[in-house]
PDB file of C-alpha atoms in Angstrom:
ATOM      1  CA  UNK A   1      20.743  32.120  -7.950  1.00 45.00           C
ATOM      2  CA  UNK A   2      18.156  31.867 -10.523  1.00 41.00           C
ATOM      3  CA  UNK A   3      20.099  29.623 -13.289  1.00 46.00           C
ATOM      4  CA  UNK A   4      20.472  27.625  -9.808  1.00 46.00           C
ATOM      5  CA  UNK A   5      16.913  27.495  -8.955  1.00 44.00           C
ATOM      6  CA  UNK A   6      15.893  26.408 -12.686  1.00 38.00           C
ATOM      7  CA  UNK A   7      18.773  23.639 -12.823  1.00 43.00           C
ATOM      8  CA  UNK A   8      17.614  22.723  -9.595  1.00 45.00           C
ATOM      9  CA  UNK A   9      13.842  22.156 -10.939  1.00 39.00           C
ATOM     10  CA  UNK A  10      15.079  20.275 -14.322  1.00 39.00           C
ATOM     11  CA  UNK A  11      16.807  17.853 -11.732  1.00 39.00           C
ATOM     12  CA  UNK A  12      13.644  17.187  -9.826  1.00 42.00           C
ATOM     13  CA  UNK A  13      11.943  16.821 -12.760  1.00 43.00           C
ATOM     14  CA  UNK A  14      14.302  14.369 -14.644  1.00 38.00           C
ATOM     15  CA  UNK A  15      14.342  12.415 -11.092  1.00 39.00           C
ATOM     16  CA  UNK A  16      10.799  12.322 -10.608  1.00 43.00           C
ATOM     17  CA  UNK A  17      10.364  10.726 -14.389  1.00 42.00           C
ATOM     18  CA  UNK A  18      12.916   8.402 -13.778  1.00 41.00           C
ATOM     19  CA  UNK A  19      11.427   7.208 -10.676  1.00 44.00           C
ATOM     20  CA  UNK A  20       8.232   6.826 -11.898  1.00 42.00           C
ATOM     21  CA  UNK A  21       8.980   4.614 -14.756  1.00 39.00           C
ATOM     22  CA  UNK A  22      11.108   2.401 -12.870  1.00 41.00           C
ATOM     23  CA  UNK A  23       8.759   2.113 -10.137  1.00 43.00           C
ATOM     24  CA  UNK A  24       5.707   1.159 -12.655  1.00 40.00           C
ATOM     25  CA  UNK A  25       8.020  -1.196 -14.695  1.00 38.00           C
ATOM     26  CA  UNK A  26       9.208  -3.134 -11.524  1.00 41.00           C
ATOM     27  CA  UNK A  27       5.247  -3.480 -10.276  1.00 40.00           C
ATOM     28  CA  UNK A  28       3.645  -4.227 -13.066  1.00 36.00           C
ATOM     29  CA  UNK A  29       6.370  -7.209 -13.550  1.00 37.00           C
ATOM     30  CA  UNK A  30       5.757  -8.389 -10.147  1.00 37.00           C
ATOM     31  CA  UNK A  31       1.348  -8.370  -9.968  1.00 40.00           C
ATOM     32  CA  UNK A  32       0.920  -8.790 -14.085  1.00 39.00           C
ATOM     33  CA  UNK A  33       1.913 -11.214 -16.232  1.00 42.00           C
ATOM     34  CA  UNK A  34      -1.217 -10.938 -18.321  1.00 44.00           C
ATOM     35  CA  UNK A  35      -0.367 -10.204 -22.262  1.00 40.00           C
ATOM     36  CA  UNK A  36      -3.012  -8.701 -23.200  1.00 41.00           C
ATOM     37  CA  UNK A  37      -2.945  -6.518 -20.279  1.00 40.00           C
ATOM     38  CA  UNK A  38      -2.743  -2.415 -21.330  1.00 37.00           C
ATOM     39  CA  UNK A  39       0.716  -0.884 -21.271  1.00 38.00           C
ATOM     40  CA  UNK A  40       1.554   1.138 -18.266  1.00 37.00           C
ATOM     41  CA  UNK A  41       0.149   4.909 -19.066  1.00 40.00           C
ATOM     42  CA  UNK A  42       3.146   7.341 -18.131  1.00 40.00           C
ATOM     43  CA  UNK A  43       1.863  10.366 -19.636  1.00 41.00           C
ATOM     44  CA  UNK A  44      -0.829   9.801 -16.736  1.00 46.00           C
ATOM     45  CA  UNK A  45       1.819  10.533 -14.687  1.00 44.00           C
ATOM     46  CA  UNK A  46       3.914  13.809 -16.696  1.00 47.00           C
ATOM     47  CA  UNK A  47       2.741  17.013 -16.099  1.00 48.00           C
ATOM     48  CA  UNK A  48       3.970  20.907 -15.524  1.00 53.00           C
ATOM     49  CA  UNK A  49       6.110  21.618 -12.822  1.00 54.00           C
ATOM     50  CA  UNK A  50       5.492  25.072 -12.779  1.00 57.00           C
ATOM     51  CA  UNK A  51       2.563  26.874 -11.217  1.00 62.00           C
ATOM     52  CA  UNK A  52       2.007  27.628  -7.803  1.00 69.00           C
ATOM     53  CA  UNK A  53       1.694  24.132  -6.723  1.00 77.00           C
ATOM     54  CA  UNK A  54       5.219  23.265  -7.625  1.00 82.00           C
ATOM     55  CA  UNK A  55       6.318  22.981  -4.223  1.00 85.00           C
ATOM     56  CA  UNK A  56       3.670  20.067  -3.483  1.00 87.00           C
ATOM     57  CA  UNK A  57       4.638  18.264  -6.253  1.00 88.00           C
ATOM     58  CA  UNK A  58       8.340  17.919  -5.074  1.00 90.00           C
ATOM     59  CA  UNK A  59       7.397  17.099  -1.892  1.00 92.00           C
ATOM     60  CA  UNK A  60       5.005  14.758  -2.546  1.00 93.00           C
ATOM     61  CA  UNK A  61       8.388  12.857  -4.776  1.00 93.00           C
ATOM     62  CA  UNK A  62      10.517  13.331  -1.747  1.00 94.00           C
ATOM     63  CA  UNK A  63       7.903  11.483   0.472  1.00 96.00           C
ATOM     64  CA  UNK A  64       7.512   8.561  -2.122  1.00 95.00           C
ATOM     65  CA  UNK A  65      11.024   8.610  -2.406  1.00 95.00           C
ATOM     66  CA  UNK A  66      11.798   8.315   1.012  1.00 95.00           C
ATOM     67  CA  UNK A  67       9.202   5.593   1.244  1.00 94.00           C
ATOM     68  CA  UNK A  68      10.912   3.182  -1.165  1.00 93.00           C
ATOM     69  CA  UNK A  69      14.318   3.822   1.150  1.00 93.00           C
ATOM     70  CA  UNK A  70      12.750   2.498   4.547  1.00 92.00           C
ATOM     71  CA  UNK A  71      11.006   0.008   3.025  1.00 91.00           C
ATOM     72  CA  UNK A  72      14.230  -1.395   1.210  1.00 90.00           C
ATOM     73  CA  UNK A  73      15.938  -1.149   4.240  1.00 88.00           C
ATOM     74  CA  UNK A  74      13.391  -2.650   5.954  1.00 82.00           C
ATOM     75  CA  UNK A  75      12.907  -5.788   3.606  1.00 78.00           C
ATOM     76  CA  UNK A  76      16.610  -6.729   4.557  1.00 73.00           C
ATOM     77  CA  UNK A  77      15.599  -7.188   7.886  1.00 64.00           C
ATOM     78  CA  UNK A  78      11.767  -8.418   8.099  1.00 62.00           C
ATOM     79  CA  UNK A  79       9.624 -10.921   5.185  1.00 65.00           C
ATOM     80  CA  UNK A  80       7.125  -9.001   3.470  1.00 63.00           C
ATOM     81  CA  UNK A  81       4.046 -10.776   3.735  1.00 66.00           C
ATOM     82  CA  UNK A  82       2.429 -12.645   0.716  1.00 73.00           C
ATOM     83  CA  UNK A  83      -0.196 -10.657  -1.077  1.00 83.00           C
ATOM     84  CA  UNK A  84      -3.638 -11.761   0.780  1.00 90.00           C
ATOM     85  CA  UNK A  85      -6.981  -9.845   0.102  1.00 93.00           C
ATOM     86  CA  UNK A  86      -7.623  -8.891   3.662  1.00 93.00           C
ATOM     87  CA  UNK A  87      -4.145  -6.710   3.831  1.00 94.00           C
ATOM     88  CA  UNK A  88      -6.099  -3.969   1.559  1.00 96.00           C
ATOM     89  CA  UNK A  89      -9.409  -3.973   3.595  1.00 95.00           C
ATOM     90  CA  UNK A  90      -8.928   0.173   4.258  1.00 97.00           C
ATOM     91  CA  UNK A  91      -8.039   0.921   0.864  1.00 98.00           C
ATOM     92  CA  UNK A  92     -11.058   2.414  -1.245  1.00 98.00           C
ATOM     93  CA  UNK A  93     -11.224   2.005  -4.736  1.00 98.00           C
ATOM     94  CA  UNK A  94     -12.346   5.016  -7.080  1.00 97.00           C
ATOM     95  CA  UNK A  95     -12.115   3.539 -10.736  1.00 96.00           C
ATOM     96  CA  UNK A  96     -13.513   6.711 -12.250  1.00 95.00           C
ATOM     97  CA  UNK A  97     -10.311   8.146 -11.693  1.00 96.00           C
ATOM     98  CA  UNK A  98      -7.818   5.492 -11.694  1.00 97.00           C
ATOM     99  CA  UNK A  99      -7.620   5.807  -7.520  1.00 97.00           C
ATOM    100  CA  UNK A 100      -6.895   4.033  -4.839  1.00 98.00           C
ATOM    101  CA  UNK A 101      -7.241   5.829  -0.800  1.00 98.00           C
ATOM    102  CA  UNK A 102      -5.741   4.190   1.941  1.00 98.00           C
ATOM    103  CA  UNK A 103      -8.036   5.901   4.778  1.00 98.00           C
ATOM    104  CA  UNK A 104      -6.790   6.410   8.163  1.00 97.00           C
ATOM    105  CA  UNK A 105      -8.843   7.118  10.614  1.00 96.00           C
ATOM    106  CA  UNK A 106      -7.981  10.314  13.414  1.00 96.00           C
ATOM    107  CA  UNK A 107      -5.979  11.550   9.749  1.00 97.00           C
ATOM    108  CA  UNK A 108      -8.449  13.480   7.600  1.00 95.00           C
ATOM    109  CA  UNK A 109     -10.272  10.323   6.652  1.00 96.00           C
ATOM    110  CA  UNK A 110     -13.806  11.556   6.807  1.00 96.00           C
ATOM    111  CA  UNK A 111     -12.915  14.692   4.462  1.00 95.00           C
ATOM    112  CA  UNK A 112     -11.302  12.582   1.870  1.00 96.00           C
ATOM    113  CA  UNK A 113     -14.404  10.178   1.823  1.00 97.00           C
ATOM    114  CA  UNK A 114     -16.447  13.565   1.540  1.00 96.00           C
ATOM    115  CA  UNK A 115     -14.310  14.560  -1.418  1.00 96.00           C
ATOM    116  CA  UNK A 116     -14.195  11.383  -3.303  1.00 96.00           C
ATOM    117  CA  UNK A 117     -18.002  10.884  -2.674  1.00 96.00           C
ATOM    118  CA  UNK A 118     -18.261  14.019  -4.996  1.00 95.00           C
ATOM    119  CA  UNK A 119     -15.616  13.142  -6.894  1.00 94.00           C
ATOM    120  CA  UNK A 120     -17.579   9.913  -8.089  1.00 94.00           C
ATOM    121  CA  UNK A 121     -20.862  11.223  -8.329  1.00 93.00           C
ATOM    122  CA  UNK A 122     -22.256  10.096  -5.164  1.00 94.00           C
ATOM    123  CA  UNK A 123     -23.090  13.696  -3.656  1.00 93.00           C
ATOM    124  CA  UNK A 124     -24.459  16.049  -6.182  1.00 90.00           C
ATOM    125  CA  UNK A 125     -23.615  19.291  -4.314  1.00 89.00           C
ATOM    126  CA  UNK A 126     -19.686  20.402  -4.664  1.00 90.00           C
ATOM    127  CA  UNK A 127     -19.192  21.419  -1.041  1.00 93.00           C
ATOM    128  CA  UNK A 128     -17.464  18.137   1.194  1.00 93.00           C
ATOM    129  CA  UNK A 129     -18.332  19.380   4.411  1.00 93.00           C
ATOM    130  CA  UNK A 130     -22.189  19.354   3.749  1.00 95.00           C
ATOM    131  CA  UNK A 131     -22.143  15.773   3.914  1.00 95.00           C
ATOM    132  CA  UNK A 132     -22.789  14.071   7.028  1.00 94.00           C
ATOM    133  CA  UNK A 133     -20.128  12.142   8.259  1.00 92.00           C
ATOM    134  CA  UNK A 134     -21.659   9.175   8.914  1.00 91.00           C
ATOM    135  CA  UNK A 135     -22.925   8.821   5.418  1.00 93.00           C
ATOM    136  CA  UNK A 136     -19.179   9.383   4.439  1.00 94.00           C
ATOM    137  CA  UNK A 137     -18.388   6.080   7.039  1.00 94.00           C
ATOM    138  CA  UNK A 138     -21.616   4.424   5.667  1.00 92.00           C
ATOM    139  CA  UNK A 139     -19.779   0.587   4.487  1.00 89.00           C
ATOM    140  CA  UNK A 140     -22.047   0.687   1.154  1.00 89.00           C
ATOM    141  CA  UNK A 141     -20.513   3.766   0.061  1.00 94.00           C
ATOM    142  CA  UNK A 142     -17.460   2.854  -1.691  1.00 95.00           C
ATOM    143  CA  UNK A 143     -15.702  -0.750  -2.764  1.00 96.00           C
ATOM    144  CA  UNK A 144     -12.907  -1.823  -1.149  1.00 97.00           C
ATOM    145  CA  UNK A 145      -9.783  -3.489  -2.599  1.00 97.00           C
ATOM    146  CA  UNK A 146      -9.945  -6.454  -0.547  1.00 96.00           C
ATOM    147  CA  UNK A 147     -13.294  -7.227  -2.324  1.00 96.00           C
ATOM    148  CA  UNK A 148     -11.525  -7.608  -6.213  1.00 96.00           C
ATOM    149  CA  UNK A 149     -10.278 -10.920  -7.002  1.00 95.00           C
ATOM    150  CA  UNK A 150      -5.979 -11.291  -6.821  1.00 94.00           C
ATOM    151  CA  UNK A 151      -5.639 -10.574 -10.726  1.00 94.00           C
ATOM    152  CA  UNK A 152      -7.400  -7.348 -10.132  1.00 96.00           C
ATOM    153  CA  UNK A 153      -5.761  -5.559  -7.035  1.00 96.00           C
ATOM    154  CA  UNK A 154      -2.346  -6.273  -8.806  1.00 94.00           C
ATOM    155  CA  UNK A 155      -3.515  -4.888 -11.590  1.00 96.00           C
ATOM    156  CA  UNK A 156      -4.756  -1.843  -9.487  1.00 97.00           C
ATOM    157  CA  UNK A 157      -1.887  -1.946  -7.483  1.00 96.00           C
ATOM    158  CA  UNK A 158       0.544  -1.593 -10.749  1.00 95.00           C
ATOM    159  CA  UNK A 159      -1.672   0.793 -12.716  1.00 96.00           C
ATOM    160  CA  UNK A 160      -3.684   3.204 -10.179  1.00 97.00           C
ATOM    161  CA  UNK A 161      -2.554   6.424  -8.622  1.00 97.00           C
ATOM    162  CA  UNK A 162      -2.146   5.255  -4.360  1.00 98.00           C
ATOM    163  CA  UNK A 163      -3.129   7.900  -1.893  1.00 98.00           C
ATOM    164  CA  UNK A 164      -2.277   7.998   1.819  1.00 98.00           C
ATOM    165  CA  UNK A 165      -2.483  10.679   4.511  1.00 97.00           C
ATOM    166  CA  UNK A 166      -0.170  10.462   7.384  1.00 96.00           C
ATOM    167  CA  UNK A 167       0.166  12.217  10.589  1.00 96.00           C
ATOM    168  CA  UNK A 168       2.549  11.697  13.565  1.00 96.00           C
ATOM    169  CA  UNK A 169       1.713   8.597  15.117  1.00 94.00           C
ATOM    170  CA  UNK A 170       1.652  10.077  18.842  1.00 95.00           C
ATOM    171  CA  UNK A 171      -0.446  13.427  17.556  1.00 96.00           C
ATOM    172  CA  UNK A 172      -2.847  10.628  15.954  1.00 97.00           C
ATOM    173  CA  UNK A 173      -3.290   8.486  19.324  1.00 96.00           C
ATOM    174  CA  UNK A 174      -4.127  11.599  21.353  1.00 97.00           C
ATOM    175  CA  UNK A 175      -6.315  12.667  18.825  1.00 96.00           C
ATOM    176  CA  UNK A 176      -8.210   9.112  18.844  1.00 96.00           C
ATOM    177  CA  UNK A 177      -8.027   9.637  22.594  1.00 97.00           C
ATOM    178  CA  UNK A 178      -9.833  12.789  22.713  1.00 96.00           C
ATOM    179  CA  UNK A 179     -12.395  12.066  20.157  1.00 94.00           C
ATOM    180  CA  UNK A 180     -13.340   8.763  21.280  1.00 95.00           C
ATOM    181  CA  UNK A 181     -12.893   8.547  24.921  1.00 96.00           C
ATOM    182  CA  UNK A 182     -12.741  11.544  26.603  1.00 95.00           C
ATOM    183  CA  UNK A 183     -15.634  13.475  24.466  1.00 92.00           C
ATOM    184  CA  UNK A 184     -18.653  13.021  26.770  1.00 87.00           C
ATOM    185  CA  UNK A 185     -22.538  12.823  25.579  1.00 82.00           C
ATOM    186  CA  UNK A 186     -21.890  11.839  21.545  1.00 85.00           C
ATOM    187  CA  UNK A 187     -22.786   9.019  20.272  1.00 84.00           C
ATOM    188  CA  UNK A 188     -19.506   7.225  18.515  1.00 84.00           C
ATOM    189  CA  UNK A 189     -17.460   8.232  22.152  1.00 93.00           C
ATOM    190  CA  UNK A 190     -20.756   6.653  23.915  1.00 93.00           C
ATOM    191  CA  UNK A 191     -19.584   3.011  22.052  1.00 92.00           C
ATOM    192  CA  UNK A 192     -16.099   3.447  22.420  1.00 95.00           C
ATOM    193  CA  UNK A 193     -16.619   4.237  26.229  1.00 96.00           C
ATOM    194  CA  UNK A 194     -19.035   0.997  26.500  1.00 94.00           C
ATOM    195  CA  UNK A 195     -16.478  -1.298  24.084  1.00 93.00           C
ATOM    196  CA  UNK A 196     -12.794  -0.043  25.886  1.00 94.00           C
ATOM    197  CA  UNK A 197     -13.757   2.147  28.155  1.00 96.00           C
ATOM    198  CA  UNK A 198     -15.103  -0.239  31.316  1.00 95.00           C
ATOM    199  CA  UNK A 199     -12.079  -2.510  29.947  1.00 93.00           C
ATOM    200  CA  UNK A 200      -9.553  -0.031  30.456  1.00 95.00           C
ATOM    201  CA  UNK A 201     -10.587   1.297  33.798  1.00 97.00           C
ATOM    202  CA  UNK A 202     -11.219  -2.144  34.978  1.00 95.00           C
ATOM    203  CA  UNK A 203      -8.165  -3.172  34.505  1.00 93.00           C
ATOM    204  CA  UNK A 204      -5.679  -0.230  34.712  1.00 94.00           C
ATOM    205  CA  UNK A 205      -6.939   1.480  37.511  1.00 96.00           C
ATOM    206  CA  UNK A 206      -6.742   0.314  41.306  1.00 93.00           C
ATOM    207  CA  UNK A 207      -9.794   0.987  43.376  1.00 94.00           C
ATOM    208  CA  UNK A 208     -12.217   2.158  40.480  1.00 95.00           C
ATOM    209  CA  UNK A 209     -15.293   3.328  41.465  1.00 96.00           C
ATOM    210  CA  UNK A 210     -18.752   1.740  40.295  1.00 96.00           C
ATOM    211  CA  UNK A 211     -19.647   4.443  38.202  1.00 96.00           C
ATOM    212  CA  UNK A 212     -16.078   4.188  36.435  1.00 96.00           C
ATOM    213  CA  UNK A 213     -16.767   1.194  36.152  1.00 96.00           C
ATOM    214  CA  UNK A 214     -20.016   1.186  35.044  1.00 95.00           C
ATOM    215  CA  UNK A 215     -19.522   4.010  32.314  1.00 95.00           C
ATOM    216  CA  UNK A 216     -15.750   3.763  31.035  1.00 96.00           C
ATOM    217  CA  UNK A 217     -16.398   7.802  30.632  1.00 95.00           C
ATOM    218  CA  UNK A 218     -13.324   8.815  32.461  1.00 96.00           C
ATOM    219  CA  UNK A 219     -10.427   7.055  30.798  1.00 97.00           C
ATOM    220  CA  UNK A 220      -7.294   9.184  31.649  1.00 97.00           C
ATOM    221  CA  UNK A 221      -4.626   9.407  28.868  1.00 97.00           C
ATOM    222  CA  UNK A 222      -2.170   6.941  30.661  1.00 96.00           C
ATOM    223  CA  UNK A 223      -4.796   4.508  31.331  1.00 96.00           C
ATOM    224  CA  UNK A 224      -5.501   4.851  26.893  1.00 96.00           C
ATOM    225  CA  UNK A 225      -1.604   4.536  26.910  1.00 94.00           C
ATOM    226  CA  UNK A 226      -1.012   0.704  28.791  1.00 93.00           C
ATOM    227  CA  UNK A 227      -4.110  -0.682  26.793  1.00 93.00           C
ATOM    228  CA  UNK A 228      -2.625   0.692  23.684  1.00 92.00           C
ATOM    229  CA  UNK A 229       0.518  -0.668  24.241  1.00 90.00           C
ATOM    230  CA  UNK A 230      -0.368  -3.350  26.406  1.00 88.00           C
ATOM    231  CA  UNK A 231       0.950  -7.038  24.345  1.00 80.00           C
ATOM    232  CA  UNK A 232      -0.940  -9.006  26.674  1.00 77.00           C
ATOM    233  CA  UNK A 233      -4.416  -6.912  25.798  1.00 65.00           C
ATOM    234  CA  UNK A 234      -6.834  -8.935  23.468  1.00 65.00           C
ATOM    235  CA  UNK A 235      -7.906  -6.048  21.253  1.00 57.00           C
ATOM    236  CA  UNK A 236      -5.725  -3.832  22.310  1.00 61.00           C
ATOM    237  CA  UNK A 237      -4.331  -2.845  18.721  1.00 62.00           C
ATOM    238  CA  UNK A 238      -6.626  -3.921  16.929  1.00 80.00           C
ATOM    239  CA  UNK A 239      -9.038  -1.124  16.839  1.00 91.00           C
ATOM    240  CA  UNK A 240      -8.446   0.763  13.193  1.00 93.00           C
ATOM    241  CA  UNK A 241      -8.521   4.552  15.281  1.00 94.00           C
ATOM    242  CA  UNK A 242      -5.356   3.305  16.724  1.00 93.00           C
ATOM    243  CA  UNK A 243      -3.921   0.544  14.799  1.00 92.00           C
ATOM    244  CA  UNK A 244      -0.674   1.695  13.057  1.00 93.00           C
ATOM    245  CA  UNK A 245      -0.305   2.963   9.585  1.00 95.00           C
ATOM    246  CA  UNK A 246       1.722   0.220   8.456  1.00 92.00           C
ATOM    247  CA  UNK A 247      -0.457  -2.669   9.479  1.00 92.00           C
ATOM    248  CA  UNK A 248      -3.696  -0.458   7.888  1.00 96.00           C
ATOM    249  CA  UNK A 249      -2.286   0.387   4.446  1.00 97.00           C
ATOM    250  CA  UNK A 250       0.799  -2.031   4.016  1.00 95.00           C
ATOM    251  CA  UNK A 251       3.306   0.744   2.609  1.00 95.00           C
ATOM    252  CA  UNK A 252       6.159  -1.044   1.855  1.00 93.00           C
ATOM    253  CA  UNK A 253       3.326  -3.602  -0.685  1.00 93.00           C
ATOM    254  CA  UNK A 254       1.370  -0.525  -1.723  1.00 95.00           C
ATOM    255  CA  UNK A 255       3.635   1.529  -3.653  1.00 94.00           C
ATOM    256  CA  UNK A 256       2.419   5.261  -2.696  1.00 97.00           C
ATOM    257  CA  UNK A 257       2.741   7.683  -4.976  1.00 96.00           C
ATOM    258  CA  UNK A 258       0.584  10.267  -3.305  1.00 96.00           C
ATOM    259  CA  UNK A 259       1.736  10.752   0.399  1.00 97.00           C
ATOM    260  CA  UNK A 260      -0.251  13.350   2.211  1.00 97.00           C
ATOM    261  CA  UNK A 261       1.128  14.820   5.708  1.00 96.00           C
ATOM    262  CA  UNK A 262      -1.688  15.922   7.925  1.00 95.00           C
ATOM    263  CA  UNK A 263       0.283  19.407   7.895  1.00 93.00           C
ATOM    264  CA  UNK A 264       0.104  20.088   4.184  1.00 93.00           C
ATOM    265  CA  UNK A 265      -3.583  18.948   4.151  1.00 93.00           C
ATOM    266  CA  UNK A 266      -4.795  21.737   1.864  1.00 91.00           C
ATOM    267  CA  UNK A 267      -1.937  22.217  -0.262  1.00 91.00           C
ATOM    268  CA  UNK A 268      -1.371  18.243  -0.961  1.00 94.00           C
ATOM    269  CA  UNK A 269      -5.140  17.656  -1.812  1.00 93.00           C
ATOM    270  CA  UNK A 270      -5.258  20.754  -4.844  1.00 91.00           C
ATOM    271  CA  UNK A 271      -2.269  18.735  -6.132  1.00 92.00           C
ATOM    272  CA  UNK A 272      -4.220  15.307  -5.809  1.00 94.00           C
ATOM    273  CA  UNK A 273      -6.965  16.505  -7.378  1.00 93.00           C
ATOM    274  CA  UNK A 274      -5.470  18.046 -10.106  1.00 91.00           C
ATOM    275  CA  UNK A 275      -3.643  14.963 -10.620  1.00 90.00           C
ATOM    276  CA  UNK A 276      -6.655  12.533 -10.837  1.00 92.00           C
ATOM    277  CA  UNK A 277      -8.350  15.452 -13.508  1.00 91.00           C
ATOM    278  CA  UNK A 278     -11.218  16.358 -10.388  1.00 90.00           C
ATOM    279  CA  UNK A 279     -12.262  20.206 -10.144  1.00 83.00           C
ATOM    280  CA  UNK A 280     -15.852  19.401  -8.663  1.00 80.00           C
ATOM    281  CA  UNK A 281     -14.805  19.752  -5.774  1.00 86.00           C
ATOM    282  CA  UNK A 282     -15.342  23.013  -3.720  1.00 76.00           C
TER     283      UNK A 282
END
């Protein structure tokens, strides 16, 4: 069982290289074409797979692995869109560390700004959660990829680790749900009641009431459901705390390297930060 278990790491491992060299040769011959560009730097990429955060490493191959699949089988069927700008407007840029975070919001998003604000030196302390959030959100606070020139987000696209964090799309919309519209007396719920809110009762619900209507503080979970999925609703999708993943981060343009599920939040994140060389982080 153990000569199993070794042969079965050495596979991985040979796999995992494999992959990754074939997956920065084929990107950095589609976005670069620049000579004098620097050669892609694999040895970024190599490191032990022992240690007790083997597992997370595996799984984090599977998941970029399983990625590339879909999205093959899903270029046979769809066009991929031509690289514009304004696809990568939720993808942060941390060129300290070679780095770019697709955020999601309602999926960990305001703990990995909190991180990565210490990871570049914009907090001093070492401790995430003593940051306010909406410093975190502030727009100032980091650059976004959209905001480089073409030339330069292919070359970050072909040369940077890419860092996502997903979590089941229907545990995600509840979550944006309860957080936005049926949390009473805070301030972000407050807009979200004012901006959907009246919207959604208005036109969802028969015989509303004038305080309903007035407010948009008692949005049931259906009503959140037929404006969500509503085609005919102007705005109804647009909204990044419910958008889908794939229209935020463009995963099948983005190759991902560094898939985080919102269930293996803690495990995935020591792995991503000892992969980008941060231990300021508490």
């Amino acid at each position: 069982m153990t000569g199993c278990r070794v042969w079965g790491i050495i596979l991985l491992a040979v796999i995992w290289k494999t992959t990754a060299y074939a997956n920065a040769t084929n990107v950095a011959q589609i976005y670069s074409n620049d000579e004098d560009e620097k050669s892609f730097e694999l040895n970024k990429y190599i490191y032990s797979w022992t240690g007790p955060n083997a597992l997370a490493r595996s799984a984090l191959v599977e998941r970029q692995e399983r990625l590339q699949y879909n999205c093959e089988l899903e270029s046979n069927e769809v066009d991929i869109p031509a690289l514009n700008p304004e696809l990568f407007r939720n993808i942060l840029v941390d060129d300290l560390h070679e780095l770019l975070y697709c955020y999601v919001p309602k999926v960990a998003c305001t703990n990995w700004k909190r991180v990565l604000m210490i990871a570049t030196g914009k907090w001093s302390g070492n401790d995430p959660l003593e940051i306010p959030a909406d410093q975190a959100h502030s727009p100032g606070t980091f650059q976004r990829l959209n905001n480089y020139t073409l030339p330069e987000i292919q070359k970050k696209l072909a040369t940077y680790d890419k860092l996502i964090v997903v979590r089941h799309p229907l545990e995600r919309l509840l979550s944006a749900y309860r957080n936005k519209l049926e949390t009473k007396h805070e301030k972000s719920a407050k807009y979200f009641q004012t901006r959907f809110g009246k919207k959604i009762v208005k036109r969802y619900r028969l015989n509303a009431t004038e305080e309903s209507l007035r407010n948009g503080d008692d949005v049931t979970f259906r009503e959140f459901v037929d404006f969500v999925t509503d085609d005919n609703t102007e705005n109804g999708t647009r909204n990044e705390h419910w958008r889908p993943v794939y229209d935020l981060c463009q995963p099948c343009i983005v190759n991902y390297n560094l898939i985080s599920k919102y269930e293996s939040l803690v495990e995935d994140a020591t792995e991503v930060l000892e992969r980008i060389g941060v231990t300021s982080v508490k």
